[in-house]
Amino acid sequence: MSETKLMQASATSRRGGWWGIAFVVTLFVSGAMVSLPTARQTGRAIAAFYAAHTGVILVQQVLGVVTLAFFLAFAMALGARRRRALLVGTVMLAISELVTNVVPVILALTNPEPDGAHAWTVIEDLADEALFISIAVFSAAATVAEVGWVRAVGLVVAAISLLRVVLTLVGVAALDALAPIAFLVLILILSVRILMGLSKPIPTSAVHS
């Protein structure tokens, strides 16, 4: 490969860091718009919430799809197409995120009865748990080829995400805020390292993922 092509490839790879930055910004904005109810609330309260916030919920979910597109572009920049574990984590996260987007849209547009609203919210909660399991897989896989301290951050984020799943299942919300923030911090770290040319996807043969 010529020097010019190498430089172009390097520049393209570094631009992938901006996808990570865009993902963090849009996810932060989306999350700040409205907090959706969980199945711990009554069906009547859930139905009333969706009826009162239909517009902002729909906008939030559309923004969520845009956010997912940024995430997928970022994952490709990390080398998801060449690293099996990273690809698995990416696909898992994408599917889980899509479900968490679709269910609120259904609730907002159909105005179900309280029992139906609660049933859909149970599905939303399960998808949310799957999302954080996916985040754990992605965080570990995305940092396996990085320097030691970045790998450590990835493992910490994975552990927090899994612990959040366990605590949520027993009704404890202690990590509901920390887990997503930790993930965003990890994405920012990886994005900055890509932009600085410090984080480069390595060949599949070098990382057994």
Short mmCIF file of C-alpha atoms in Angstrom, two decimals:
data_model
loop_
_atom_site.label_atom_id
_atom_site.label_comp_id
_atom_site.label_asym_id
_atom_site.label_seq_id
_atom_site.Cartn_x
_atom_site.Cartn_y
_atom_site.Cartn_z
CA MET A 1 0.00 0.00 0.00
CA SER A 2 1.39 3.43 -0.93
CA GLU A 3 2.20 6.07 1.69
CA THR A 4 -0.70 8.20 0.44
CA LYS A 5 -3.18 5.35 0.87
CA LEU A 6 -1.81 4.62 4.34
CA MET A 7 -2.29 8.25 5.34
CA GLN A 8 -5.82 8.25 3.94
CA ALA A 9 -6.66 5.04 5.81
CA SER A 10 -5.27 6.50 9.02
CA ALA A 11 -7.30 9.69 8.61
CA THR A 12 -10.46 7.68 7.92
CA SER A 13 -9.83 5.56 11.01
CA ARG A 14 -9.29 8.61 13.19
CA ARG A 15 -12.50 10.20 11.96
CA GLY A 16 -14.27 7.21 13.46
CA GLY A 17 -13.68 8.83 16.83
CA TRP A 18 -16.18 11.54 15.96
CA TRP A 19 -18.88 8.88 15.66
CA GLY A 20 -18.22 8.01 19.28
CA ILE A 21 -18.44 11.66 20.32
CA ALA A 22 -21.71 12.04 18.40
CA PHE A 23 -23.06 8.91 20.09
CA VAL A 24 -22.28 10.26 23.56
CA VAL A 25 -23.82 13.67 22.86
CA THR A 26 -27.03 12.38 21.30
CA LEU A 27 -27.48 9.70 23.97
CA PHE A 28 -27.01 12.30 26.69
CA VAL A 29 -29.57 14.61 25.09
CA SER A 30 -32.01 11.75 24.56
CA GLY A 31 -31.68 10.54 28.13
CA ALA A 32 -32.24 14.03 29.50
CA MET A 33 -35.53 14.49 27.64
CA VAL A 34 -37.70 12.19 29.77
CA SER A 35 -37.33 9.24 32.15
CA LEU A 36 -39.66 6.40 31.21
CA PRO A 37 -41.61 4.51 33.88
CA THR A 38 -40.67 0.97 34.87
CA ALA A 39 -42.77 -2.06 35.71
CA ARG A 40 -42.40 -1.19 39.40
CA GLN A 41 -45.12 1.39 38.78
CA THR A 42 -48.80 0.56 38.35
CA GLY A 43 -50.33 0.05 34.94
CA ARG A 44 -52.60 3.03 35.50
CA ALA A 45 -49.63 5.31 36.26
CA ILE A 46 -47.73 4.01 33.23
CA ALA A 47 -50.68 4.56 30.88
CA ALA A 48 -51.22 8.06 32.26
CA PHE A 49 -47.54 8.92 31.82
CA TYR A 50 -47.45 7.89 28.17
CA ALA A 51 -50.71 9.71 27.45
CA ALA A 52 -49.31 12.90 28.98
CA HIS A 53 -45.89 12.77 27.28
CA THR A 54 -46.60 11.26 23.86
CA GLY A 55 -44.82 13.92 21.81
CA VAL A 56 -41.58 14.06 23.76
CA ILE A 57 -41.44 10.25 24.00
CA LEU A 58 -41.74 9.89 20.22
CA VAL A 59 -39.02 12.48 19.64
CA GLN A 60 -36.81 10.72 22.18
CA GLN A 61 -37.17 7.38 20.43
CA VAL A 62 -36.43 8.86 16.99
CA LEU A 63 -33.31 10.42 18.47
CA GLY A 64 -32.53 7.01 19.94
CA VAL A 65 -32.45 5.50 16.45
CA VAL A 66 -30.06 8.25 15.32
CA THR A 67 -27.93 7.53 18.37
CA LEU A 68 -27.84 3.85 17.45
CA ALA A 69 -26.62 4.71 13.95
CA PHE A 70 -23.75 6.71 15.47
CA PHE A 71 -22.93 3.78 17.75
CA LEU A 72 -22.81 1.30 14.87
CA ALA A 73 -20.49 3.59 12.89
CA PHE A 74 -18.26 3.91 15.95
CA ALA A 75 -18.20 0.14 16.49
CA MET A 76 -17.15 -0.33 12.86
CA ALA A 77 -14.34 2.18 13.44
CA LEU A 78 -13.17 0.02 16.36
CA GLY A 79 -12.97 -2.95 14.01
CA ALA A 80 -16.19 -4.81 14.83
CA ARG A 81 -16.21 -6.42 11.38
CA ARG A 82 -12.88 -8.13 12.11
CA ARG A 83 -13.27 -8.95 15.82
CA ARG A 84 -15.88 -11.58 16.62
CA ALA A 85 -16.50 -10.73 20.28
CA LEU A 86 -16.81 -7.05 19.47
CA LEU A 87 -19.22 -7.83 16.63
CA VAL A 88 -21.33 -9.99 18.95
CA GLY A 89 -21.45 -7.23 21.56
CA THR A 90 -22.34 -4.68 18.91
CA VAL A 91 -25.18 -6.77 17.47
CA MET A 92 -26.53 -7.59 20.94
CA LEU A 93 -26.49 -3.95 21.93
CA ALA A 94 -28.12 -2.83 18.69
CA ILE A 95 -30.98 -5.33 18.99
CA SER A 96 -31.58 -4.52 22.66
CA GLU A 97 -31.55 -0.79 21.96
CA LEU A 98 -34.02 -1.16 19.11
CA VAL A 99 -36.44 -3.02 21.38
CA THR A 100 -36.14 -0.29 24.02
CA ASN A 101 -37.01 2.21 21.28
CA VAL A 102 -39.90 0.28 19.75
CA VAL A 103 -41.80 -0.51 22.96
CA PRO A 104 -42.19 3.14 24.07
CA VAL A 105 -43.39 4.05 20.57
CA ILE A 106 -46.05 1.33 20.78
CA LEU A 107 -47.13 2.54 24.21
CA ALA A 108 -47.21 6.17 23.09
CA LEU A 109 -49.21 5.52 19.92
CA THR A 110 -51.68 2.84 21.05
CA ASN A 111 -52.74 4.20 24.46
CA PRO A 112 -53.29 0.71 25.94
CA GLU A 113 -55.34 -0.11 29.01
CA PRO A 114 -53.44 -0.24 32.34
CA ASP A 115 -52.88 -4.00 32.17
CA GLY A 116 -51.55 -3.76 28.63
CA ALA A 117 -49.35 -0.78 29.51
CA HIS A 118 -47.83 -2.71 32.40
CA ALA A 119 -47.23 -5.79 30.24
CA TRP A 120 -45.44 -3.74 27.59
CA THR A 121 -43.36 -2.06 30.30
CA VAL A 122 -42.26 -5.45 31.61
CA ILE A 123 -40.96 -6.17 28.10
CA GLU A 124 -39.23 -2.78 28.09
CA ASP A 125 -37.56 -3.57 31.41
CA LEU A 126 -36.35 -6.95 30.16
CA ALA A 127 -34.93 -5.31 27.04
CA ASP A 128 -33.20 -2.79 29.28
CA GLU A 129 -31.59 -5.62 31.24
CA ALA A 130 -30.47 -7.21 27.98
CA LEU A 131 -29.07 -3.84 26.92
CA PHE A 132 -26.78 -3.65 29.95
CA ILE A 133 -25.64 -7.23 29.48
CA SER A 134 -24.78 -6.21 25.92
CA ILE A 135 -22.93 -3.15 27.20
CA ALA A 136 -20.85 -5.43 29.43
CA VAL A 137 -19.92 -7.65 26.47
CA PHE A 138 -19.14 -4.67 24.25
CA SER A 139 -17.08 -2.87 26.92
CA ALA A 140 -14.85 -5.88 27.52
CA ALA A 141 -14.49 -6.71 23.82
CA ALA A 142 -13.83 -3.12 22.73
CA THR A 143 -10.91 -2.70 25.14
CA VAL A 144 -9.22 -6.11 24.96
CA ALA A 145 -6.59 -4.81 22.51
CA GLU A 146 -6.00 -1.52 24.34
CA VAL A 147 -3.31 -0.52 26.84
CA GLY A 148 -3.64 -1.82 30.38
CA TRP A 149 -5.48 1.08 32.00
CA VAL A 150 -8.06 1.23 29.19
CA ARG A 151 -8.64 -2.52 29.50
CA ALA A 152 -9.15 -1.99 33.22
CA VAL A 153 -11.72 0.73 32.57
CA GLY A 154 -13.52 -1.57 30.14
CA LEU A 155 -13.67 -4.36 32.71
CA VAL A 156 -14.90 -1.99 35.41
CA VAL A 157 -17.66 -0.72 33.12
CA ALA A 158 -18.60 -4.31 32.27
CA ALA A 159 -18.73 -5.22 35.96
CA ILE A 160 -20.85 -2.18 36.83
CA SER A 161 -23.24 -2.99 33.98
CA LEU A 162 -23.67 -6.61 35.10
CA LEU A 163 -24.05 -5.59 38.73
CA ARG A 164 -26.70 -3.09 37.68
CA VAL A 165 -28.63 -5.94 36.02
CA VAL A 166 -28.48 -8.07 39.18
CA LEU A 167 -29.48 -5.20 41.47
CA THR A 168 -32.36 -4.18 39.22
CA LEU A 169 -33.73 -7.73 39.29
CA VAL A 170 -33.99 -7.51 43.09
CA GLY A 171 -35.52 -4.04 42.99
CA VAL A 172 -32.42 -1.99 43.82
CA ALA A 173 -31.84 1.07 41.62
CA ALA A 174 -28.48 2.09 43.09
CA LEU A 175 -26.59 1.81 39.78
CA ASP A 176 -29.32 3.02 37.41
CA ALA A 177 -27.52 6.33 36.91
CA LEU A 178 -23.90 5.22 37.32
CA ALA A 179 -23.94 2.35 34.81
CA PRO A 180 -24.87 4.40 31.71
CA ILE A 181 -22.56 7.24 32.76
CA ALA A 182 -19.67 4.79 33.12
CA PHE A 183 -20.37 3.47 29.63
CA LEU A 184 -20.40 6.97 28.16
CA VAL A 185 -17.07 7.72 29.85
CA LEU A 186 -15.59 4.59 28.26
CA ILE A 187 -16.87 5.59 24.81
CA LEU A 188 -15.35 9.05 25.27
CA ILE A 189 -12.00 7.52 26.23
CA LEU A 190 -11.99 5.26 23.18
CA SER A 191 -13.13 8.09 20.91
CA VAL A 192 -10.39 10.44 22.06
CA ARG A 193 -7.79 7.71 21.66
CA ILE A 194 -8.98 7.06 18.10
CA LEU A 195 -8.83 10.78 17.28
CA MET A 196 -5.30 10.94 18.70
CA GLY A 197 -4.24 7.87 16.73
CA LEU A 198 -3.60 5.90 19.93
CA SER A 199 -6.38 3.34 19.50
CA LYS A 200 -6.09 1.26 16.36
CA PRO A 201 -8.06 -1.89 15.53
CA ILE A 202 -5.72 -4.87 15.37
CA PRO A 203 -6.01 -7.84 13.03
CA THR A 204 -8.21 -10.75 14.01
CA SER A 205 -5.18 -13.02 14.08
CA ALA A 206 -3.64 -10.91 16.83
CA VAL A 207 -6.66 -10.92 19.12
CA HIS A 208 -8.57 -14.15 19.61
CA SER A 209 -11.98 -12.54 19.94
#
